mmCIF file of C-alpha atoms and ligand atoms in Angstrom:
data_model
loop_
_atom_site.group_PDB
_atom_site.id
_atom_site.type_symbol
_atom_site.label_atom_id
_atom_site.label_comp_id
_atom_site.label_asym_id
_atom_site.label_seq_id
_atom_site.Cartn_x
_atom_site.Cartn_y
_atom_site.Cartn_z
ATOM 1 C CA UNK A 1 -18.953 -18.761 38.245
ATOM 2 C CA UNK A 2 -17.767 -19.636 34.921
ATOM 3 C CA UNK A 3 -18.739 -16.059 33.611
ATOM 4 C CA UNK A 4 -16.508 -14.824 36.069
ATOM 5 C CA UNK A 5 -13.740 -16.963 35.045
ATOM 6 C CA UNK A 6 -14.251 -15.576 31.694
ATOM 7 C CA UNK A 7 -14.044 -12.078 32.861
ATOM 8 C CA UNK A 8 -10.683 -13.314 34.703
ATOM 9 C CA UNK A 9 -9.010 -14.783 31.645
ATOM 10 C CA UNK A 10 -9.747 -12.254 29.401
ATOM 11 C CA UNK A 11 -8.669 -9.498 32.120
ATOM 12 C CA UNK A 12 -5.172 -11.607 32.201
ATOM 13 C CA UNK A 13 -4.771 -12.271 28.679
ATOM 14 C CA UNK A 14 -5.428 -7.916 28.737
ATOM 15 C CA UNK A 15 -3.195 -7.344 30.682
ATOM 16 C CA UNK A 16 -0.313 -9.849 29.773
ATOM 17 C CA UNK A 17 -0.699 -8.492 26.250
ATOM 18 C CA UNK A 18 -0.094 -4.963 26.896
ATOM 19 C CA UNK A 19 2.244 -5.630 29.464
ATOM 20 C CA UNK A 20 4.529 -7.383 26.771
ATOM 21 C CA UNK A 21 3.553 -4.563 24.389
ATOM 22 C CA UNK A 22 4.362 -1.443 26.508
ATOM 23 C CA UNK A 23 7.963 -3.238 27.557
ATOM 24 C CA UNK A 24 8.687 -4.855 23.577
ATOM 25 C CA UNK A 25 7.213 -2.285 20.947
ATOM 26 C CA UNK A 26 9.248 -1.404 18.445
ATOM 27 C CA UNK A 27 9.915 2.237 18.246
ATOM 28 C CA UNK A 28 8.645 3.352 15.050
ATOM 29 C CA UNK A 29 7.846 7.137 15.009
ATOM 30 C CA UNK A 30 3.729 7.215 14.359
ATOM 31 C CA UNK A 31 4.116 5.750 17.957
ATOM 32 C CA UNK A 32 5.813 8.890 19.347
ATOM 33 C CA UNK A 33 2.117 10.804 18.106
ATOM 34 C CA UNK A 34 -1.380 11.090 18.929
ATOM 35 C CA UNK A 35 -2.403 13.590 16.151
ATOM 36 C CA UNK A 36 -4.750 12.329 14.071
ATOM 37 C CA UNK A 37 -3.635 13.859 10.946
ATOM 38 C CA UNK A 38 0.044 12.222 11.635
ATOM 39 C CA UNK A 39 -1.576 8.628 12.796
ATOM 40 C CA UNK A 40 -4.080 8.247 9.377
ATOM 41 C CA UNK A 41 -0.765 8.700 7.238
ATOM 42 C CA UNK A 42 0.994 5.879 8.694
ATOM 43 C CA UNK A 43 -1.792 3.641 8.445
ATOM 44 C CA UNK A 44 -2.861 4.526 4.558
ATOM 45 C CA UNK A 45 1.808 3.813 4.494
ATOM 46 C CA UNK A 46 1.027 0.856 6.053
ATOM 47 C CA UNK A 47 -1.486 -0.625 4.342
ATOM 48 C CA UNK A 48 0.244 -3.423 2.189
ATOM 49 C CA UNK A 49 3.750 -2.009 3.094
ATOM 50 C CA UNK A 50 6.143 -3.102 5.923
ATOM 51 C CA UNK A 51 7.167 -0.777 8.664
ATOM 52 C CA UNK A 52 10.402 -0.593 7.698
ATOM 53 C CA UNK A 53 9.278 0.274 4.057
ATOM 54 C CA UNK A 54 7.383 3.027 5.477
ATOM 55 C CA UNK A 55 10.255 4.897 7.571
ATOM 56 C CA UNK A 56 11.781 7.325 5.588
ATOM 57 C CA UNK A 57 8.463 8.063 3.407
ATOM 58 C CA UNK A 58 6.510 8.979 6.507
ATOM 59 C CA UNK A 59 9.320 11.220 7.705
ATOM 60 C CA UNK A 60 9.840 13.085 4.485
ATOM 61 C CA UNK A 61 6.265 12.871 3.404
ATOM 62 C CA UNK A 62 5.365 14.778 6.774
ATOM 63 C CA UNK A 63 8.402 17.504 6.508
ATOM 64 C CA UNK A 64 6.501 18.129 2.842
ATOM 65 C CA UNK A 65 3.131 18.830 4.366
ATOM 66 C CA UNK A 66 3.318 19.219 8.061
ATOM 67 C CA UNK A 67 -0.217 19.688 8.395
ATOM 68 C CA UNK A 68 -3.883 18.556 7.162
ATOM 69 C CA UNK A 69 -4.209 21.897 6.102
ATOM 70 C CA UNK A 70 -0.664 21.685 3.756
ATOM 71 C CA UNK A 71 -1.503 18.452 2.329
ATOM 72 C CA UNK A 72 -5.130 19.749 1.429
ATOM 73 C CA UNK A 73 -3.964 22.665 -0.119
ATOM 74 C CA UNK A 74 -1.103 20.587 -2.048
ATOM 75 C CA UNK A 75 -1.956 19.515 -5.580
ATOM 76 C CA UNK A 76 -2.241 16.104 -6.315
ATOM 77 C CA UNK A 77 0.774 16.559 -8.504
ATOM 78 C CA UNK A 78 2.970 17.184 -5.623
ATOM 79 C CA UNK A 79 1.263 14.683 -3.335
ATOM 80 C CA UNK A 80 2.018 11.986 -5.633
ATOM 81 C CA UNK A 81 5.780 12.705 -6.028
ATOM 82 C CA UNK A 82 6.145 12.675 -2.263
ATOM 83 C CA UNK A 83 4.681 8.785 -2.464
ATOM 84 C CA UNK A 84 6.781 8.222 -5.747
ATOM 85 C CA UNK A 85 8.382 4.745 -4.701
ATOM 86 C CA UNK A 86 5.678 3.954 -2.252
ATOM 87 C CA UNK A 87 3.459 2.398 -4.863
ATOM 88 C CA UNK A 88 -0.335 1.380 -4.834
ATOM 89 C CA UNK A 89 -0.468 5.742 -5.715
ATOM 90 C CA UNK A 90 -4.441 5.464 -5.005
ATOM 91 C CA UNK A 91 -3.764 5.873 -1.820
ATOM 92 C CA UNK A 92 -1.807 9.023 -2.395
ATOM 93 C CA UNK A 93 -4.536 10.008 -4.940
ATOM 94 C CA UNK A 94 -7.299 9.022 -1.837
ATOM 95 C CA UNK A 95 -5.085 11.036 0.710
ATOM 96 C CA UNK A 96 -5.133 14.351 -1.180
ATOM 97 C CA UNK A 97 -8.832 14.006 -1.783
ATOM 98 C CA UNK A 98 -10.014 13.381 1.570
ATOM 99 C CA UNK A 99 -7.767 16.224 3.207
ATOM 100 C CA UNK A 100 -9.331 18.699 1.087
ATOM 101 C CA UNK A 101 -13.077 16.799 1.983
ATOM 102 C CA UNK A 102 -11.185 17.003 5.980
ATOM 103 C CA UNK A 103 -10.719 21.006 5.238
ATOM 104 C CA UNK A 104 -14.105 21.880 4.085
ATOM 105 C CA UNK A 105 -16.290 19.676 6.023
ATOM 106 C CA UNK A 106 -14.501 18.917 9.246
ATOM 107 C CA UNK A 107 -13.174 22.284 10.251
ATOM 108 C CA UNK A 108 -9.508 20.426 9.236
ATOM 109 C CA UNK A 109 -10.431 17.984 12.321
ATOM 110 C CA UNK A 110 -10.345 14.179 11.645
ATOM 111 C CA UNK A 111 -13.588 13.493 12.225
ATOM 112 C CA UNK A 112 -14.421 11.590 15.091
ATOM 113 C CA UNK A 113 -17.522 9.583 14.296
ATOM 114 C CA UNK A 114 -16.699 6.109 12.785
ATOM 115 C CA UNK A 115 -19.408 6.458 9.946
ATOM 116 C CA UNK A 116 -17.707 10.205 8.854
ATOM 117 C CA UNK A 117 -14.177 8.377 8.762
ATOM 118 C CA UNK A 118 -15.759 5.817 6.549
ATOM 119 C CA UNK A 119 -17.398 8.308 4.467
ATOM 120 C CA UNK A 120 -13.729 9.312 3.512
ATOM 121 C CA UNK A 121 -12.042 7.998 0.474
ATOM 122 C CA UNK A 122 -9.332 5.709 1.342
ATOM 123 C CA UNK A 123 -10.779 5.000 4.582
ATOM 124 C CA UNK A 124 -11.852 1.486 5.044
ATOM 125 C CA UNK A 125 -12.923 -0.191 8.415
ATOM 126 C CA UNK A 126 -9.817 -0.897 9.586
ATOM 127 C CA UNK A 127 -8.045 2.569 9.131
ATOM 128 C CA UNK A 128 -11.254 4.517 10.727
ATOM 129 C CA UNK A 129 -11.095 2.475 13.541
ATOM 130 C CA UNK A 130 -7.371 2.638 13.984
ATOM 131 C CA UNK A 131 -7.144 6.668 13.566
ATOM 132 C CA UNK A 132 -9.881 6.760 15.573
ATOM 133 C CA UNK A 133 -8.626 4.542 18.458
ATOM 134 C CA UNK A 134 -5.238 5.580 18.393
ATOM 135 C CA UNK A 135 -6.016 9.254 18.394
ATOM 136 C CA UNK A 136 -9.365 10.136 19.923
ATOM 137 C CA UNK A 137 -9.347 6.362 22.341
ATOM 138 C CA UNK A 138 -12.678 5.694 20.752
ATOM 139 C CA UNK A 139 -13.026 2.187 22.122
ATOM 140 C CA UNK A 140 -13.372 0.361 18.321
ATOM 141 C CA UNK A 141 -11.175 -2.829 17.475
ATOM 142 C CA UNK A 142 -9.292 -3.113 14.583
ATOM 143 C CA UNK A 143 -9.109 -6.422 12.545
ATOM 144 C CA UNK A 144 -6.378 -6.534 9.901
ATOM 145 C CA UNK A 145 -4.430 -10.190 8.727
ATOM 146 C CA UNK A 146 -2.274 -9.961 11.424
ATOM 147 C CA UNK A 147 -5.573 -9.557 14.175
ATOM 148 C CA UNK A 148 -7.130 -12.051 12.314
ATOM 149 C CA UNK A 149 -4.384 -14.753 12.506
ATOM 150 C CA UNK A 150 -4.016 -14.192 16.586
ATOM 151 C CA UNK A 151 -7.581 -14.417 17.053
ATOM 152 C CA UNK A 152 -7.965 -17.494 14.350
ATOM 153 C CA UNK A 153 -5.115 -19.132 16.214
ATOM 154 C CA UNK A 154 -6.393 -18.508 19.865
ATOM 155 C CA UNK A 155 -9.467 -19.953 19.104
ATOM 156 C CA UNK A 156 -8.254 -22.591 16.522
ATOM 157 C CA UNK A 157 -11.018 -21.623 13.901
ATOM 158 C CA UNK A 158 -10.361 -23.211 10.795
ATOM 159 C CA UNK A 159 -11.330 -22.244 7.418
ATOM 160 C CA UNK A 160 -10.283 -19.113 4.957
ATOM 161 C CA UNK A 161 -10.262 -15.914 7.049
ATOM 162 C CA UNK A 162 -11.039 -13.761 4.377
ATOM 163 C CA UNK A 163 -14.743 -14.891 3.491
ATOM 164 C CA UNK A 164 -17.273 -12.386 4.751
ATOM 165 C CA UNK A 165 -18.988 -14.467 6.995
ATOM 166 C CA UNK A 166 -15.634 -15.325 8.791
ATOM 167 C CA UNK A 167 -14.353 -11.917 8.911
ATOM 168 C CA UNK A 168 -17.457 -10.431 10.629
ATOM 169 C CA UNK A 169 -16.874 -13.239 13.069
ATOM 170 C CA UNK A 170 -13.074 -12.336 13.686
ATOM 171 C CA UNK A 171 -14.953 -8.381 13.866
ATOM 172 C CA UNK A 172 -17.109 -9.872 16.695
ATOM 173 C CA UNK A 173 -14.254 -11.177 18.351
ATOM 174 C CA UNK A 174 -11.914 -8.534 17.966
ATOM 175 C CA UNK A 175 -14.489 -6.095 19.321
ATOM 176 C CA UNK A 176 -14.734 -8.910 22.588
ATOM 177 C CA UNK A 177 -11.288 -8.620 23.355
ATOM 178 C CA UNK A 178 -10.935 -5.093 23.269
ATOM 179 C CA UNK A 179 -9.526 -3.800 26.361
ATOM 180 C CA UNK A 180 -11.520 -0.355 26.131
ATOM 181 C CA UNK A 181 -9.566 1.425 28.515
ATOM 182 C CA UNK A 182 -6.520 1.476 26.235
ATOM 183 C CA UNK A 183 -8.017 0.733 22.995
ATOM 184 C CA UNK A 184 -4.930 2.227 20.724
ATOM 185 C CA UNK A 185 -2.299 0.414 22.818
ATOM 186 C CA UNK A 186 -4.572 -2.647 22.556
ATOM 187 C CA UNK A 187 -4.903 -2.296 18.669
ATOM 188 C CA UNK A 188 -1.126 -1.740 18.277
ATOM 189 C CA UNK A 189 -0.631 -4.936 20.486
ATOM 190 C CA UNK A 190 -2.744 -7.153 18.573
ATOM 191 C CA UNK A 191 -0.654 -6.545 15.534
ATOM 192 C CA UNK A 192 2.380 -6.166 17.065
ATOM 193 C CA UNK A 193 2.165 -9.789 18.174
ATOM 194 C CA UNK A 194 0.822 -10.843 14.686
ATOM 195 C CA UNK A 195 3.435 -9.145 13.026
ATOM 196 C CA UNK A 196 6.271 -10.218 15.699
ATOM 197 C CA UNK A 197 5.690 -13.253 17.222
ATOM 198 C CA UNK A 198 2.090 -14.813 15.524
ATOM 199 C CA UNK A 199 3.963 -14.198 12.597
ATOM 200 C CA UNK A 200 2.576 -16.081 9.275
ATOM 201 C CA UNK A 201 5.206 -18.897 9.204
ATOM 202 C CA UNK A 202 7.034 -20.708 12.422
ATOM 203 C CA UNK A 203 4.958 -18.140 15.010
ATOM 204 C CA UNK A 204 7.167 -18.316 17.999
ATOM 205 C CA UNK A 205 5.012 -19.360 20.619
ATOM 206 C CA UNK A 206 7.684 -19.883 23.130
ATOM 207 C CA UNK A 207 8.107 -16.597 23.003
ATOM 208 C CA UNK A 208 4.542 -15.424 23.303
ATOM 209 C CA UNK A 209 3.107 -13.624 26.241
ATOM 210 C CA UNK A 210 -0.177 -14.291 25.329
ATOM 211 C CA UNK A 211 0.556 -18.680 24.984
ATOM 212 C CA UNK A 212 -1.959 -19.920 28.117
ATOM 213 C CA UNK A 213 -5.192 -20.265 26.406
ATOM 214 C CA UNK A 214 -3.495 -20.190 23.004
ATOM 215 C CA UNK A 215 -6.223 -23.174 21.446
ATOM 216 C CA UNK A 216 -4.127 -23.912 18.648
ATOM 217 C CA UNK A 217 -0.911 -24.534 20.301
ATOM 218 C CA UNK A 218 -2.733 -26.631 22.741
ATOM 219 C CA UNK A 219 -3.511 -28.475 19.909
ATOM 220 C CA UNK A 220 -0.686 -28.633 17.559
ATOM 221 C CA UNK A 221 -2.651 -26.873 15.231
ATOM 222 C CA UNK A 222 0.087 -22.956 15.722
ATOM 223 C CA UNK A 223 1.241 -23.314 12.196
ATOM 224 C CA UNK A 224 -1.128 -25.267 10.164
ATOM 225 C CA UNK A 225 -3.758 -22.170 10.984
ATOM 226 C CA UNK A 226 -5.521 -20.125 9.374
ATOM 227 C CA UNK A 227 -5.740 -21.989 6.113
ATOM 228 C CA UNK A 228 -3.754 -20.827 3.748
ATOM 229 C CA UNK A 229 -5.517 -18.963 0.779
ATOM 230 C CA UNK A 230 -5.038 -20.455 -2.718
ATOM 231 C CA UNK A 231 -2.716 -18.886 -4.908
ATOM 232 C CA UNK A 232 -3.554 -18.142 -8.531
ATOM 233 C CA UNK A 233 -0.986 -18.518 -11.059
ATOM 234 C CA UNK A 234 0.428 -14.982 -11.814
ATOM 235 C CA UNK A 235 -0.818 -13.252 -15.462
ATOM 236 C CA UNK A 236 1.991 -12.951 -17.462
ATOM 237 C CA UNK A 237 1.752 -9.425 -19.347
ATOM 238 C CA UNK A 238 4.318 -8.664 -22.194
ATOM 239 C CA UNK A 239 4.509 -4.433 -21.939
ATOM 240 C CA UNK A 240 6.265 -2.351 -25.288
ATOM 241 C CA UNK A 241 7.568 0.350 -24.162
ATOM 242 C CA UNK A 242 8.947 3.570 -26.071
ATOM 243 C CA UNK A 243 11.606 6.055 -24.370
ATOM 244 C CA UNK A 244 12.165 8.544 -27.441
ATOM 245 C CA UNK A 245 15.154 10.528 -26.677
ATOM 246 C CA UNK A 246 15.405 13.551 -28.797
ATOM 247 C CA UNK A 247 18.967 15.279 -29.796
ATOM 248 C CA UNK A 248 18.945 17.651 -26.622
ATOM 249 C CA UNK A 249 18.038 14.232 -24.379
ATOM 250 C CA UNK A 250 14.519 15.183 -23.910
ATOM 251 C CA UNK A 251 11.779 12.177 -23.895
ATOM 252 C CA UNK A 252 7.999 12.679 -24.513
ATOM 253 C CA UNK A 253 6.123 11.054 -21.191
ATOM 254 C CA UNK A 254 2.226 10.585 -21.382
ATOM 255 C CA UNK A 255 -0.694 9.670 -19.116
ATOM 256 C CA UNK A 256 -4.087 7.998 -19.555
ATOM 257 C CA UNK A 257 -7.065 9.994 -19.288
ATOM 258 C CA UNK A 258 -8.442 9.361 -15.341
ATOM 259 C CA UNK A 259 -11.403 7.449 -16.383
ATOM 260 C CA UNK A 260 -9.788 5.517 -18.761
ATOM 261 C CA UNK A 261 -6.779 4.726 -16.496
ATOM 262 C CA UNK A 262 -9.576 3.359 -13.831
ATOM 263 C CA UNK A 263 -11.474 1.375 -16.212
ATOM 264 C CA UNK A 264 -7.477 -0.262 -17.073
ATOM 265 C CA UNK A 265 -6.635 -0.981 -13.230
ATOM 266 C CA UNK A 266 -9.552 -3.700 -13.440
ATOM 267 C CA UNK A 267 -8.384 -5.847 -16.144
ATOM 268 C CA UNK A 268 -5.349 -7.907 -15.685
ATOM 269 C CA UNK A 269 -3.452 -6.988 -18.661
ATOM 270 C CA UNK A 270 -4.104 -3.068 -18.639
ATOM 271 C CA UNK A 271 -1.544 -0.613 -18.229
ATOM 272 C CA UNK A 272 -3.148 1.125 -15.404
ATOM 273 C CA UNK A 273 -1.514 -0.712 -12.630
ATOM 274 C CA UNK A 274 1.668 -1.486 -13.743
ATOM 275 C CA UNK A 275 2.327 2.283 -14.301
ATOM 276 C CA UNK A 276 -0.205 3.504 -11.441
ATOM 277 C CA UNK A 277 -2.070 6.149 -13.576
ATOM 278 C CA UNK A 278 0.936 8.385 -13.520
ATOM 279 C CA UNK A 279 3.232 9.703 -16.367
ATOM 280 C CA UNK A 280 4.507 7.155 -17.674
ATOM 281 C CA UNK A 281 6.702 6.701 -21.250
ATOM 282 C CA UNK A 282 4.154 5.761 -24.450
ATOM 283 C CA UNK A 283 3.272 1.693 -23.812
ATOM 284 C CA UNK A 284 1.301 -1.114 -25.353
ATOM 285 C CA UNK A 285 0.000 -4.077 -24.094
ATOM 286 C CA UNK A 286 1.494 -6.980 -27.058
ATOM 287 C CA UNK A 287 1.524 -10.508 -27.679
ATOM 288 C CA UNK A 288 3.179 -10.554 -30.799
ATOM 289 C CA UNK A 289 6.881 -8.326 -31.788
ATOM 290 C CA UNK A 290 7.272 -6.152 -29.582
ATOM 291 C CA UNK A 291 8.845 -3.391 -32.202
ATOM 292 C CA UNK A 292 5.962 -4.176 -34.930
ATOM 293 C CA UNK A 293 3.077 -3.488 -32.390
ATOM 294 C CA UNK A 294 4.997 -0.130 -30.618
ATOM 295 C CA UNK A 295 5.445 1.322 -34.012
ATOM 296 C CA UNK A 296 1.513 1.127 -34.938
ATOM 297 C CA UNK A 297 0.883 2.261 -31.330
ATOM 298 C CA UNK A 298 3.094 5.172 -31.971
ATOM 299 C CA UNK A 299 1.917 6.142 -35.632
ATOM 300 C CA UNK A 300 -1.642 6.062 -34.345
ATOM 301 C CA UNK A 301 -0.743 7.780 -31.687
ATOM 302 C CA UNK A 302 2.224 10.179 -31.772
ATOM 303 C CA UNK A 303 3.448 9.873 -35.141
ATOM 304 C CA UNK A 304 6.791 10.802 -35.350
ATOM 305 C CA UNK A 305 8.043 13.417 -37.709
ATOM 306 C CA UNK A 306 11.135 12.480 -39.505
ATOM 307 C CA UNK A 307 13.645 9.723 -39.484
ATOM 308 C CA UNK A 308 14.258 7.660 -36.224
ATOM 309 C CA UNK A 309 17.038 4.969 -35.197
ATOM 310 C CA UNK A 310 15.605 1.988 -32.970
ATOM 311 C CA UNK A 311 17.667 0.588 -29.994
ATOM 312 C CA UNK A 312 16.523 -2.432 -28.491
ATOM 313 C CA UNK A 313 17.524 -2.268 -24.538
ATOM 314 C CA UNK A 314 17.253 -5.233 -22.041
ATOM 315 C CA UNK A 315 13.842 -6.299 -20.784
ATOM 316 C CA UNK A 316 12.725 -5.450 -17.463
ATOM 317 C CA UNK A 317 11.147 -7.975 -15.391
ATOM 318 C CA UNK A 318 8.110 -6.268 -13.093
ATOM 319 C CA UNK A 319 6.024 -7.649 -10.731
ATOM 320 C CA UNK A 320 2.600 -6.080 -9.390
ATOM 321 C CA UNK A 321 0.703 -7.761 -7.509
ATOM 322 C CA UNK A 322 -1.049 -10.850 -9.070
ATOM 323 C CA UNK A 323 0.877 -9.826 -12.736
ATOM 324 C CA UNK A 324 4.587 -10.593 -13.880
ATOM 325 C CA UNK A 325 5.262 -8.509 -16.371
ATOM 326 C CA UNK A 326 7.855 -8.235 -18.873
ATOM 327 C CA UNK A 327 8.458 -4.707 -20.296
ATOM 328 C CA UNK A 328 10.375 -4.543 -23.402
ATOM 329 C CA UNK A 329 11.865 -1.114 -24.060
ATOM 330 C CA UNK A 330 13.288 0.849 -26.851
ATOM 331 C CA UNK A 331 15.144 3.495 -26.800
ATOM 332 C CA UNK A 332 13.939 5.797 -30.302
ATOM 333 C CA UNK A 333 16.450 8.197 -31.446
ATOM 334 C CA UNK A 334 14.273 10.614 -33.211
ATOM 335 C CA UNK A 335 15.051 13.978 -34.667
ATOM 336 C CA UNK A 336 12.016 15.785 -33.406
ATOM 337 C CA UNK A 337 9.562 14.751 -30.271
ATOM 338 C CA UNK A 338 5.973 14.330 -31.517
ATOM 339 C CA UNK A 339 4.206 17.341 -30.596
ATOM 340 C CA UNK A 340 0.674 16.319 -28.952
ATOM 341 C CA UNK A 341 -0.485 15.464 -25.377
ATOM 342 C CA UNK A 342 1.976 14.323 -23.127
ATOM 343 C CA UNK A 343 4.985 16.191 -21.316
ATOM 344 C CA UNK A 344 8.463 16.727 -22.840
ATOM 345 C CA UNK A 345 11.463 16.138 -20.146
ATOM 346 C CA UNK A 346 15.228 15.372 -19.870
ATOM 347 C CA UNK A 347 15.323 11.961 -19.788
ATOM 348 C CA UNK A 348 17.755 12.137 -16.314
ATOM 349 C CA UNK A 349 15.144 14.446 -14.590
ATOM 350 C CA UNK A 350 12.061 12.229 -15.143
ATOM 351 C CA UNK A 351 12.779 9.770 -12.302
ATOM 352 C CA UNK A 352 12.888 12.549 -9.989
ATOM 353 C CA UNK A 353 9.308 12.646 -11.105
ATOM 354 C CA UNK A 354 5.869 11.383 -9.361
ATOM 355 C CA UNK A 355 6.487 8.331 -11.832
ATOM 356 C CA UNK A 356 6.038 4.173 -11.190
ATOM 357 C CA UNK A 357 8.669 1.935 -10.408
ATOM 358 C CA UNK A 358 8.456 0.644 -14.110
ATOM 359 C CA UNK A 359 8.716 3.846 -15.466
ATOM 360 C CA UNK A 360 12.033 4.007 -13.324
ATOM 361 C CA UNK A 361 13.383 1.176 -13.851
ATOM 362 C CA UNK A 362 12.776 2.007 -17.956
ATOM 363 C CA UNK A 363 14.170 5.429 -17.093
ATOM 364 C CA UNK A 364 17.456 4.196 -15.607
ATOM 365 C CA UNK A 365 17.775 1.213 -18.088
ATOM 366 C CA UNK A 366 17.565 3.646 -21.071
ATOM 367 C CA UNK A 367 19.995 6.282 -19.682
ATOM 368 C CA UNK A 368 22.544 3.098 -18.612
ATOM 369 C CA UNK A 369 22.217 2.418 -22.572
ATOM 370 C CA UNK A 370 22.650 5.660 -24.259
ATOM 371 C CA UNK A 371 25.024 5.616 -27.307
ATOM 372 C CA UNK A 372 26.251 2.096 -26.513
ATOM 373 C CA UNK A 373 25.917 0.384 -29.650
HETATM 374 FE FE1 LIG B 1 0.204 -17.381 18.206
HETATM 375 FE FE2 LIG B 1 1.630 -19.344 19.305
HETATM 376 FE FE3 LIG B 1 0.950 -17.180 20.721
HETATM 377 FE FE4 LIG B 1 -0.893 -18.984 20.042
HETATM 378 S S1 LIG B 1 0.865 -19.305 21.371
HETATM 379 S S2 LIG B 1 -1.079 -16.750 19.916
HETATM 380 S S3 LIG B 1 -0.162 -19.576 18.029
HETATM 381 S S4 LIG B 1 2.319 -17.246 18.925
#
């Protein structure tokens, strides 16, 4: 008896879901598709990026390669500009790697299997199971924040979602409530409503379809759940950074070695995040003058051949993720461009580049400031 009135509930709170889901989605236009190819590039957009954000990448980044065969034959190069602006670029860099691995191994297919999506770079849990329940209806749950906060709220669990032991009991939930008849609809729903109408702060539960059974409204508990996570103060990082502007408005723009750029992402102060292992103008990390410490950077490094005229511009403020950073640029008047690795550009084509934000907005500071005193 009360097995069956399980199997009732959870067929209602099924079908109420994606009811409300079918008759509220928002039409975004990986929701107008079913190809594989098309559906694991909107979720590697969305990962850490709103859908808004992701709009007019997805559209343009899918009129540059149309197919899984384009983007595998693309060079990374050209990937990268086409997520220039998007940010977190290892997902571009992860993209380009696993359509060539999709080419060669997978007849150009997205694989199927769950454990061959995973094998993928880029692909995590969640994106293999949403690719691979969204295209093929492989009947796999997806758990994300927004999954987890609906499922932490209908059940009032307390406690940080994000520890392992937690998580794998959201997975074991998740996978419960699957309705495995629709599982992409389902997967969509779930976040929908998390991202909708579970939302993080004030979720609207007059407005939720899903409120009968809802344990945490019944107990007051809607927006005191799931814990919040403690926040770490941000790492301030001070960033000296040299645009050298030559008399034909060329600047020199470098890039870390790949393995050194990697080994930089993991500390807090390196360079690697803040300009994303992409060309980016010659930096330091300093603590002290910013001028003193650029101009041993840049006689160690590219030493400059004759005489050059410093101009300080404004600092840029810069936030990545758990780092504020302050860049402080100079513009360097020089007479000749150090000769060396690096690229040589005009200065007003580089932010049509596969360049950071930072590198931008030290791009479009240091134009604003040419020949103003
Ligand atoms: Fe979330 Fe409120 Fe709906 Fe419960 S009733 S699932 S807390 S929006």
């Amino acid at each position: 008896m009360a097995r069956r009135r399980r199997a009732d509930s959870q067929a209602e709170f099924q079908q109420r879901l994606l009811g409300w889901f079918r008759a509220h989605r928002r039409d975004l236009p990986w929701r107008h598709t079913r190809d594989a190819y098309r559906v694991w590039i909107s979720e590697i957009m969305l990962q850490q990026t709103r859908a808004a954000a992701v709009l007019g990448y997805y559209r343009r980044f899918l009129r540059a390669f149309p197919t899984l065969r384009a983007l595998a034959r693309a060079r990374e190069e050209r990937v990268l500009k086409a997520w220039s602006g998007l940010g977190y670029y290892s997902r571009a860099r992860n993209l380009a790697r696993a359509a060539k691995l999709i080419q060669s191994q997978h007849g150009g297919r997205f694989p199927r299997l769950l454990d061959e999506a995973l094998a993928l770079p880029g692909v995590g849990a969640y994106t293999a199971r949403a690719v691979l329940s969204i295209a093929y209806d492989e009947p796999l749950a997806v758990l994300d924040g927004n999954v987890a906060r609906v499922i932490a709220r209908r059940e009032a669990i307390e406690g940080e979602l994000r520890r392992p032991a937690r998580w794998k009991q959201l997975q074991a939930l998740a996978d419960r409530r699957l309705d495995a008849k629709s599982p992409g609809d389902w997967n969509q729903a779930m976040m929908e409503l998390g991202a909708t109408v579970c939302t993080p702060r004030q979720p609207r539960c007059g407005a939720c379809p899903v409120r009968e059974g809802c344990r945490a409204l019944r107990l007051g508990l809607a927006d005191r759940l799931p814990e919040r996570r403690a926040k770490s103060a941000p790492v301030r990082v001070r960033v000296a950074a040299a645009v050298l502007l030559d008399g034909a408005g060329r600047t020199l723009l470098v890039r870390s070695p790949a393995n050194a750029a990697a080994q930089d992402d993991d500390r807090p102060a390196g360079l690697g995040p803040i300009f994303s292992r992409l060309w980016h103008f010659p930096a330091i990390v300093t603590s002290g003058d910013s001028r003193t410490d650029l101009e041993r950077h840049l006689s160690a490094e590219f030493p400059l051949n004759g005489a050059a005229r410093w101009q300080a511009i404004p600092a840029i403020r810069h936030a990545v993720t758990f780092r504020d950073v302050t860049i402080e640029p100079w513009l360097i008047h020089v007479e000749e461009l150090p000769r060396g690795p690096g690229r040589i550009v005009a200065l007003d084509a580089a932010g049509r580049m596969a360049i950071s934000s930072a590198s931008r907005k030290i791009a479009t500071t240091a134009l604003a400031r040419i020949d103003q005193p």
